[in-house]
PDB file of N, CA and C in Angstrom:
ATOM      1  N   MET R   1       0.824  -1.095  -0.077  1.00 43.00           N
ATOM      2  CA  MET R   1       0.086   0.033  -0.035  1.00 43.00           C
ATOM      3  C   MET R   1       0.782   1.209   0.111  1.00 43.00           C
ATOM      4  N   THR R   2       1.780   1.331  -0.954  1.00 44.00           N
ATOM      5  CA  THR R   2       2.562   2.576  -0.848  1.00 44.00           C
ATOM      6  C   THR R   2       2.407   3.208  -2.206  1.00 44.00           C
ATOM      7  N   LYS R   3       1.340   2.988  -3.039  1.00 50.00           N
ATOM      8  CA  LYS R   3       1.448   3.593  -4.241  1.00 50.00           C
ATOM      9  C   LYS R   3       0.593   5.037  -4.097  1.00 50.00           C
ATOM     10  N   ASN R   4       1.306   6.068  -4.885  1.00 47.00           N
ATOM     11  CA  ASN R   4       0.744   7.272  -4.916  1.00 47.00           C
ATOM     12  C   ASN R   4      -0.065   7.551  -6.196  1.00 47.00           C
ATOM     13  N   PHE R   5      -0.995   8.622  -6.041  1.00 46.00           N
ATOM     14  CA  PHE R   5      -1.762   9.047  -7.231  1.00 46.00           C
ATOM     15  C   PHE R   5      -1.201  10.179  -7.746  1.00 46.00           C
ATOM     16  N   THR R   6      -1.344  10.353  -9.165  1.00 47.00           N
ATOM     17  CA  THR R   6      -0.739  11.336  -9.794  1.00 47.00           C
ATOM     18  C   THR R   6      -1.858  12.566  -9.619  1.00 47.00           C
ATOM     19  N   ASN R   7      -3.124  12.317  -9.506  1.00 49.00           N
ATOM     20  CA  ASN R   7      -4.208  13.379  -9.290  1.00 49.00           C
ATOM     21  C   ASN R   7      -4.954  12.808  -8.165  1.00 49.00           C
ATOM     22  N   SER R   8      -5.216  13.592  -7.006  1.00 59.00           N
ATOM     23  CA  SER R   8      -5.646  13.210  -5.703  1.00 59.00           C
ATOM     24  C   SER R   8      -7.224  13.084  -6.255  1.00 59.00           C
ATOM     25  N   GLU R   9      -7.845  13.415  -7.080  1.00 78.00           N
ATOM     26  CA  GLU R   9      -9.198  13.340  -7.428  1.00 78.00           C
ATOM     27  C   GLU R   9      -9.583  12.238  -8.263  1.00 78.00           C
ATOM     28  N   ASN R  10      -8.726  11.547  -8.983  1.00 85.00           N
ATOM     29  CA  ASN R  10      -8.818  10.384  -9.726  1.00 85.00           C
ATOM     30  C   ASN R  10      -7.934   9.299  -9.760  1.00 85.00           C
ATOM     31  N   CYS R  11      -8.300   8.093 -10.039  1.00 88.00           N
ATOM     32  CA  CYS R  11      -7.424   6.975  -9.833  1.00 88.00           C
ATOM     33  C   CYS R  11      -7.841   5.909 -11.067  1.00 88.00           C
ATOM     34  N   ASN R  12      -7.055   5.100 -11.351  1.00 89.00           N
ATOM     35  CA  ASN R  12      -7.432   4.226 -12.635  1.00 89.00           C
ATOM     36  C   ASN R  12      -7.589   2.707 -12.142  1.00 89.00           C
ATOM     37  N   CYS R  13      -8.063   1.902 -13.145  1.00 91.00           N
ATOM     38  CA  CYS R  13      -8.345   0.542 -12.813  1.00 91.00           C
ATOM     39  C   CYS R  13      -7.107  -0.362 -12.288  1.00 91.00           C
ATOM     40  N   HIS R  14      -6.238   0.041 -12.810  1.00 92.00           N
ATOM     41  CA  HIS R  14      -4.739  -0.675 -12.203  1.00 92.00           C
ATOM     42  C   HIS R  14      -4.775  -0.396 -10.745  1.00 92.00           C
ATOM     43  N   GLN R  15      -4.731   1.102 -10.422  1.00 90.00           N
ATOM     44  CA  GLN R  15      -4.495   1.268  -9.080  1.00 90.00           C
ATOM     45  C   GLN R  15      -5.520   0.773  -8.068  1.00 90.00           C
ATOM     46  N   ILE R  16      -6.703   0.534  -8.582  1.00 91.00           N
ATOM     47  CA  ILE R  16      -7.978   0.292  -7.637  1.00 91.00           C
ATOM     48  C   ILE R  16      -7.728  -1.415  -7.439  1.00 91.00           C
ATOM     49  N   ALA R  17      -7.316  -2.129  -8.508  1.00 92.00           N
ATOM     50  CA  ALA R  17      -7.214  -3.495  -8.357  1.00 92.00           C
ATOM     51  C   ALA R  17      -5.905  -3.733  -7.694  1.00 92.00           C
ATOM     52  N   SER R  18      -4.909  -2.847  -7.776  1.00 91.00           N
ATOM     53  CA  SER R  18      -3.647  -3.253  -7.049  1.00 91.00           C
ATOM     54  C   SER R  18      -3.888  -3.162  -5.403  1.00 91.00           C
ATOM     55  N   ILE R  19      -4.466  -2.118  -5.107  1.00 89.00           N
ATOM     56  CA  ILE R  19      -4.651  -1.727  -3.716  1.00 89.00           C
ATOM     57  C   ILE R  19      -5.738  -2.572  -3.110  1.00 89.00           C
ATOM     58  N   LEU R  20      -6.617  -2.746  -3.812  1.00 90.00           N
ATOM     59  CA  LEU R  20      -7.766  -3.681  -3.142  1.00 90.00           C
ATOM     60  C   LEU R  20      -7.495  -5.117  -3.452  1.00 90.00           C
ATOM     61  N   SER R  21      -6.388  -5.516  -3.971  1.00 90.00           N
ATOM     62  CA  SER R  21      -6.040  -6.931  -4.360  1.00 90.00           C
ATOM     63  C   SER R  21      -6.980  -7.651  -5.109  1.00 90.00           C
ATOM     64  N   LEU R  22      -7.492  -7.047  -6.260  1.00 92.00           N
ATOM     65  CA  LEU R  22      -8.578  -7.741  -7.070  1.00 92.00           C
ATOM     66  C   LEU R  22      -7.957  -7.904  -8.456  1.00 92.00           C
ATOM     67  N   ASN R  23      -8.639  -8.587  -9.330  1.00 93.00           N
ATOM     68  CA  ASN R  23      -8.130  -8.786 -10.629  1.00 93.00           C
ATOM     69  C   ASN R  23      -8.729  -7.618 -11.279  1.00 93.00           C
ATOM     70  N   LEU R  24      -7.851  -7.273 -12.200  1.00 93.00           N
ATOM     71  CA  LEU R  24      -8.160  -5.906 -13.179  1.00 93.00           C
ATOM     72  C   LEU R  24      -9.402  -6.225 -13.894  1.00 93.00           C
ATOM     73  N   SER R  25      -9.598  -7.387 -14.509  1.00 93.00           N
ATOM     74  CA  SER R  25     -10.919  -7.698 -15.016  1.00 93.00           C
ATOM     75  C   SER R  25     -12.096  -7.450 -14.366  1.00 93.00           C
ATOM     76  N   THR R  26     -11.907  -7.583 -12.956  1.00 93.00           N
ATOM     77  CA  THR R  26     -13.161  -7.562 -12.029  1.00 93.00           C
ATOM     78  C   THR R  26     -13.571  -5.844 -11.983  1.00 93.00           C
ATOM     79  N   VAL R  27     -12.384  -5.010 -11.891  1.00 93.00           N
ATOM     80  CA  VAL R  27     -12.856  -3.532 -11.787  1.00 93.00           C
ATOM     81  C   VAL R  27     -13.264  -3.276 -13.195  1.00 93.00           C
ATOM     82  N   ARG R  28     -12.829  -3.672 -14.132  1.00 92.00           N
ATOM     83  CA  ARG R  28     -13.200  -3.296 -15.683  1.00 92.00           C
ATOM     84  C   ARG R  28     -14.723  -3.818 -15.904  1.00 92.00           C
ATOM     85  N   LEU R  29     -15.175  -5.062 -15.125  1.00 93.00           N
ATOM     86  CA  LEU R  29     -16.536  -5.652 -15.215  1.00 93.00           C
ATOM     87  C   LEU R  29     -17.389  -4.656 -14.726  1.00 93.00           C
ATOM     88  N   TRP R  30     -16.897  -3.953 -13.357  1.00 93.00           N
ATOM     89  CA  TRP R  30     -17.974  -3.296 -12.597  1.00 93.00           C
ATOM     90  C   TRP R  30     -18.151  -2.067 -13.467  1.00 93.00           C
ATOM     91  N   ILE R  31     -17.329  -1.540 -14.208  1.00 93.00           N
ATOM     92  CA  ILE R  31     -17.323  -0.209 -14.994  1.00 93.00           C
ATOM     93  C   ILE R  31     -18.256  -0.609 -16.198  1.00 93.00           C
ATOM     94  N   ASN R  32     -18.055  -1.734 -17.028  1.00 91.00           N
ATOM     95  CA  ASN R  32     -18.847  -1.992 -18.066  1.00 91.00           C
ATOM     96  C   ASN R  32     -20.383  -2.405 -17.623  1.00 91.00           C
ATOM     97  N   ARG R  33     -20.603  -2.846 -16.558  1.00 93.00           N
ATOM     98  CA  ARG R  33     -21.993  -2.931 -16.106  1.00 93.00           C
ATOM     99  C   ARG R  33     -22.564  -1.611 -15.631  1.00 93.00           C
ATOM    100  N   GLY R  34     -21.837  -0.681 -15.448  1.00 92.00           N
ATOM    101  CA  GLY R  34     -22.344   0.622 -14.997  1.00 92.00           C
ATOM    102  C   GLY R  34     -22.546   0.873 -13.470  1.00 92.00           C
ATOM    103  N   TRP R  35     -21.967  -0.147 -12.802  1.00 93.00           N
ATOM    104  CA  TRP R  35     -21.785  -0.032 -11.576  1.00 93.00           C
ATOM    105  C   TRP R  35     -20.899   0.987 -10.928  1.00 93.00           C
ATOM    106  N   LEU R  36     -19.885   1.172 -11.564  1.00 93.00           N
ATOM    107  CA  LEU R  36     -18.836   2.078 -11.277  1.00 93.00           C
ATOM    108  C   LEU R  36     -18.568   3.041 -12.162  1.00 93.00           C
ATOM    109  N   LYS R  37     -18.801   4.416 -11.929  1.00 92.00           N
ATOM    110  CA  LYS R  37     -19.041   5.251 -13.059  1.00 92.00           C
ATOM    111  C   LYS R  37     -17.376   5.622 -13.395  1.00 92.00           C
ATOM    112  N   ALA R  38     -16.952   5.962 -14.576  1.00 92.00           N
ATOM    113  CA  ALA R  38     -15.658   6.125 -15.068  1.00 92.00           C
ATOM    114  C   ALA R  38     -15.722   6.952 -16.351  1.00 92.00           C
ATOM    115  N   ASN R  39     -14.552   7.737 -16.328  1.00 89.00           N
ATOM    116  CA  ASN R  39     -14.392   8.378 -17.707  1.00 89.00           C
ATOM    117  C   ASN R  39     -13.469   7.506 -18.603  1.00 89.00           C
ATOM    118  N   LYS R  40     -13.388   7.556 -19.833  1.00 84.00           N
ATOM    119  CA  LYS R  40     -12.692   6.630 -20.725  1.00 84.00           C
ATOM    120  C   LYS R  40     -11.393   7.632 -21.129  1.00 84.00           C
ATOM    121  N   ARG R  41     -10.242   7.472 -20.569  1.00 81.00           N
ATOM    122  CA  ARG R  41      -9.260   8.299 -20.942  1.00 81.00           C
ATOM    123  C   ARG R  41      -8.622   7.975 -22.232  1.00 81.00           C
ATOM    124  N   SER R  42      -8.605   6.720 -22.555  1.00 79.00           N
ATOM    125  CA  SER R  42      -8.079   6.317 -23.675  1.00 79.00           C
ATOM    126  C   SER R  42      -8.846   5.089 -24.061  1.00 79.00           C
ATOM    127  N   PRO R  43      -8.575   4.242 -25.124  1.00 78.00           N
ATOM    128  CA  PRO R  43      -9.371   3.072 -25.494  1.00 78.00           C
ATOM    129  C   PRO R  43      -9.111   2.012 -24.448  1.00 78.00           C
ATOM    130  N   LYS R  44      -8.005   2.085 -23.827  1.00 78.00           N
ATOM    131  CA  LYS R  44      -7.413   1.071 -23.008  1.00 78.00           C
ATOM    132  C   LYS R  44      -7.545   1.442 -21.432  1.00 78.00           C
ATOM    133  N   TYR R  45      -7.778   2.633 -21.150  1.00 85.00           N
ATOM    134  CA  TYR R  45      -7.689   3.077 -19.589  1.00 85.00           C
ATOM    135  C   TYR R  45      -8.742   3.810 -19.291  1.00 85.00           C
ATOM    136  N   TYR R  46      -9.295   3.852 -18.035  1.00 90.00           N
ATOM    137  CA  TYR R  46     -10.429   4.159 -17.453  1.00 90.00           C
ATOM    138  C   TYR R  46      -9.898   5.251 -16.319  1.00 90.00           C
ATOM    139  N   GLU R  47     -10.459   6.302 -15.951  1.00 91.00           N
ATOM    140  CA  GLU R  47     -10.157   7.112 -14.991  1.00 91.00           C
ATOM    141  C   GLU R  47     -11.404   7.201 -14.021  1.00 91.00           C
ATOM    142  N   ILE R  48     -11.278   7.030 -12.971  1.00 91.00           N
ATOM    143  CA  ILE R  48     -12.400   6.946 -11.819  1.00 91.00           C
ATOM    144  C   ILE R  48     -12.257   7.891 -10.964  1.00 91.00           C
ATOM    145  N   GLY R  49     -13.380   8.797 -10.664  1.00 90.00           N
ATOM    146  CA  GLY R  49     -13.332   9.751  -9.645  1.00 90.00           C
ATOM    147  C   GLY R  49     -13.385   9.182  -8.242  1.00 90.00           C
ATOM    148  N   ILE R  50     -12.481   9.756  -7.324  1.00 89.00           N
ATOM    149  CA  ILE R  50     -12.630   9.057  -6.091  1.00 89.00           C
ATOM    150  C   ILE R  50     -14.042   9.281  -5.414  1.00 89.00           C
ATOM    151  N   SER R  51     -14.883  10.263  -5.795  1.00 90.00           N
ATOM    152  CA  SER R  51     -16.043  10.576  -5.142  1.00 90.00           C
ATOM    153  C   SER R  51     -16.992   9.359  -5.630  1.00 90.00           C
ATOM    154  N   HIS R  52     -16.815   8.938  -6.934  1.00 92.00           N
ATOM    155  CA  HIS R  52     -17.706   7.924  -7.640  1.00 92.00           C
ATOM    156  C   HIS R  52     -17.401   6.451  -7.105  1.00 92.00           C
ATOM    157  N   LEU R  53     -15.855   6.311  -6.617  1.00 92.00           N
ATOM    158  CA  LEU R  53     -15.620   5.143  -5.963  1.00 92.00           C
ATOM    159  C   LEU R  53     -15.949   5.095  -4.670  1.00 92.00           C
ATOM    160  N   LYS R  54     -16.015   5.975  -3.909  1.00 91.00           N
ATOM    161  CA  LYS R  54     -16.389   6.208  -2.616  1.00 91.00           C
ATOM    162  C   LYS R  54     -18.064   5.711  -2.519  1.00 91.00           C
ATOM    163  N   GLN R  55     -18.739   6.348  -3.464  1.00 93.00           N
ATOM    164  CA  GLN R  55     -20.159   6.068  -3.575  1.00 93.00           C
ATOM    165  C   GLN R  55     -20.576   4.778  -3.720  1.00 93.00           C
ATOM    166  N   PHE R  56     -19.601   4.202  -4.737  1.00 93.00           N
ATOM    167  CA  PHE R  56     -19.732   2.768  -5.234  1.00 93.00           C
ATOM    168  C   PHE R  56     -19.476   1.655  -4.052  1.00 93.00           C
ATOM    169  N   LEU R  57     -18.497   2.052  -3.201  1.00 91.00           N
ATOM    170  CA  LEU R  57     -18.074   1.158  -2.155  1.00 91.00           C
ATOM    171  C   LEU R  57     -19.021   1.189  -1.033  1.00 91.00           C
ATOM    172  N   GLU R  58     -19.748   2.497  -0.865  1.00 91.00           N
ATOM    173  CA  GLU R  58     -20.536   2.573   0.431  1.00 91.00           C
ATOM    174  C   GLU R  58     -21.919   1.945  -0.288  1.00 91.00           C
ATOM    175  N   ASN R  59     -22.244   2.031  -1.170  1.00 92.00           N
ATOM    176  CA  ASN R  59     -23.633   1.279  -1.629  1.00 92.00           C
ATOM    177  C   ASN R  59     -23.405   0.515  -2.913  1.00 92.00           C
ATOM    178  N   PRO R  60     -22.861  -0.633  -2.691  1.00 91.00           N
ATOM    179  CA  PRO R  60     -22.656  -1.479  -3.976  1.00 91.00           C
ATOM    180  C   PRO R  60     -23.911  -2.145  -4.383  1.00 91.00           C
ATOM    181  N   PRO R  61     -23.883  -2.812  -5.620  1.00 92.00           N
ATOM    182  CA  PRO R  61     -25.089  -3.380  -6.164  1.00 92.00           C
ATOM    183  C   PRO R  61     -25.435  -4.735  -5.109  1.00 92.00           C
ATOM    184  N   GLN R  62     -26.492  -5.030  -4.999  1.00 92.00           N
ATOM    185  CA  GLN R  62     -26.907  -6.262  -4.266  1.00 92.00           C
ATOM    186  C   GLN R  62     -26.062  -7.449  -4.629  1.00 92.00           C
ATOM    187  N   GLN R  63     -25.752  -7.746  -5.779  1.00 90.00           N
ATOM    188  CA  GLN R  63     -25.190  -8.995  -6.247  1.00 90.00           C
ATOM    189  C   GLN R  63     -23.634  -9.115  -5.461  1.00 90.00           C
ATOM    190  N   ILE R  64     -23.059  -7.889  -5.428  1.00 92.00           N
ATOM    191  CA  ILE R  64     -21.684  -8.153  -5.069  1.00 92.00           C
ATOM    192  C   ILE R  64     -21.253  -7.465  -3.463  1.00 92.00           C
ATOM    193  N   LYS R  65     -22.508  -7.370  -2.783  1.00 91.00           N
ATOM    194  CA  LYS R  65     -22.487  -6.652  -1.566  1.00 91.00           C
ATOM    195  C   LYS R  65     -21.350  -7.423  -0.589  1.00 91.00           C
ATOM    196  N   LYS R  66     -21.417  -8.717  -0.499  1.00 92.00           N
ATOM    197  CA  LYS R  66     -20.707  -9.613   0.275  1.00 92.00           C
ATOM    198  C   LYS R  66     -19.223  -9.512  -0.260  1.00 92.00           C
ATOM    199  N   ARG R  67     -19.032  -9.394  -1.444  1.00 90.00           N
ATOM    200  CA  ARG R  67     -17.696  -9.292  -1.869  1.00 90.00           C
ATOM    201  C   ARG R  67     -17.030  -7.843  -1.474  1.00 90.00           C
ATOM    202  N   ILE R  68     -17.650  -6.907  -1.564  1.00 91.00           N
ATOM    203  CA  ILE R  68     -17.284  -5.607  -1.219  1.00 91.00           C
ATOM    204  C   ILE R  68     -17.161  -5.679   0.188  1.00 91.00           C
ATOM    205  N   ALA R  69     -17.976  -6.258   0.901  1.00 91.00           N
ATOM    206  CA  ALA R  69     -17.748  -6.258   2.479  1.00 91.00           C
ATOM    207  C   ALA R  69     -16.763  -6.980   2.908  1.00 91.00           C
ATOM    208  N   SER R  70     -16.227  -7.825   2.135  1.00 92.00           N
ATOM    209  CA  SER R  70     -14.947  -8.828   2.424  1.00 92.00           C
ATOM    210  C   SER R  70     -13.608  -8.183   2.157  1.00 92.00           C
ATOM    211  N   LEU R  71     -13.664  -7.037   1.341  1.00 91.00           N
ATOM    212  CA  LEU R  71     -12.452  -6.331   1.077  1.00 91.00           C
ATOM    213  C   LEU R  71     -11.837  -5.830   2.325  1.00 91.00           C
ATOM    214  N   ASP R  72     -10.654  -5.420   2.464  1.00 90.00           N
ATOM    215  CA  ASP R  72      -9.873  -5.095   3.417  1.00 90.00           C
ATOM    216  C   ASP R  72     -10.037  -3.576   3.467  1.00 90.00           C
ATOM    217  N   THR R  73     -10.741  -3.337   4.886  1.00 90.00           N
ATOM    218  CA  THR R  73     -11.146  -1.775   5.224  1.00 90.00           C
ATOM    219  C   THR R  73     -10.061  -0.942   5.297  1.00 90.00           C
ATOM    220  N   GLN R  74      -8.804  -1.263   5.614  1.00 91.00           N
ATOM    221  CA  GLN R  74      -7.736  -0.528   5.663  1.00 91.00           C
ATOM    222  C   GLN R  74      -7.244  -0.100   4.172  1.00 91.00           C
ATOM    223  N   ALA R  75      -7.492  -1.012   3.156  1.00 89.00           N
ATOM    224  CA  ALA R  75      -6.972  -0.773   1.928  1.00 89.00           C
ATOM    225  C   ALA R  75      -7.983   0.302   1.322  1.00 89.00           C
ATOM    226  N   ILE R  76      -9.138   0.162   1.498  1.00 89.00           N
ATOM    227  CA  ILE R  76     -10.314   0.972   1.262  1.00 89.00           C
ATOM    228  C   ILE R  76     -10.179   2.323   1.569  1.00 89.00           C
ATOM    229  N   ASN R  77      -9.769   2.633   2.827  1.00 88.00           N
ATOM    230  CA  ASN R  77      -9.505   3.852   3.605  1.00 88.00           C
ATOM    231  C   ASN R  77      -8.420   4.553   2.667  1.00 88.00           C
ATOM    232  N   HIS R  78      -7.235   3.699   2.612  1.00 86.00           N
ATOM    233  CA  HIS R  78      -6.230   4.219   1.772  1.00 86.00           C
ATOM    234  C   HIS R  78      -6.492   4.655   0.568  1.00 86.00           C
ATOM    235  N   LEU R  79      -7.432   3.809  -0.291  1.00 85.00           N
ATOM    236  CA  LEU R  79      -7.650   4.255  -1.580  1.00 85.00           C
ATOM    237  C   LEU R  79      -8.570   5.501  -1.778  1.00 85.00           C
ATOM    238  N   LEU R  80      -9.518   5.668  -0.627  1.00 84.00           N
ATOM    239  CA  LEU R  80     -10.275   6.961  -0.688  1.00 84.00           C
ATOM    240  C   LEU R  80      -9.582   8.085  -0.344  1.00 84.00           C
ATOM    241  N   ARG R  81      -8.489   8.001   0.426  1.00 81.00           N
ATOM    242  CA  ARG R  81      -7.912   9.235   0.637  1.00 81.00           C
ATOM    243  C   ARG R  81      -6.965   9.714  -0.266  1.00 81.00           C
ATOM    244  N   GLY R  82      -6.443   8.637  -1.093  1.00 60.00           N
ATOM    245  CA  GLY R  82      -5.770   8.982  -2.446  1.00 60.00           C
ATOM    246  C   GLY R  82      -4.445   9.263  -2.080  1.00 60.00           C
ATOM    247  N   ARG R  83      -3.677   8.999  -0.861  1.00 44.00           N
ATOM    248  CA  ARG R  83      -2.350   9.442  -0.474  1.00 44.00           C
ATOM    249  C   ARG R  83      -1.890   8.514   0.512  1.00 44.00           C
ATOM    250  N   VAL R  84      -0.532   8.413   0.609  1.00 38.00           N
ATOM    251  CA  VAL R  84       0.154   7.532   1.490  1.00 38.00           C
ATOM    252  C   VAL R  84      -0.102   8.202   2.880  1.00 38.00           C
TER     253      VAL R  84
END
């Protein structure tokens, strides 16, 4: 958990997956299903606002509530702060 963000207001799929110890395809699936709001920075990369991520993690879709609840709360707090 020593990764820094280039912009404290946004992060990308790789950062989220790395910090939360998830597969990158899982994060992209959440975006593709419309559960997690993101801007497409380029054809390969998405940019997610910290406020959208916080909203998603606090109120996840019913299908994945247990999975979100099982994530490390310390990692989530680190991710939402956006800084070490």
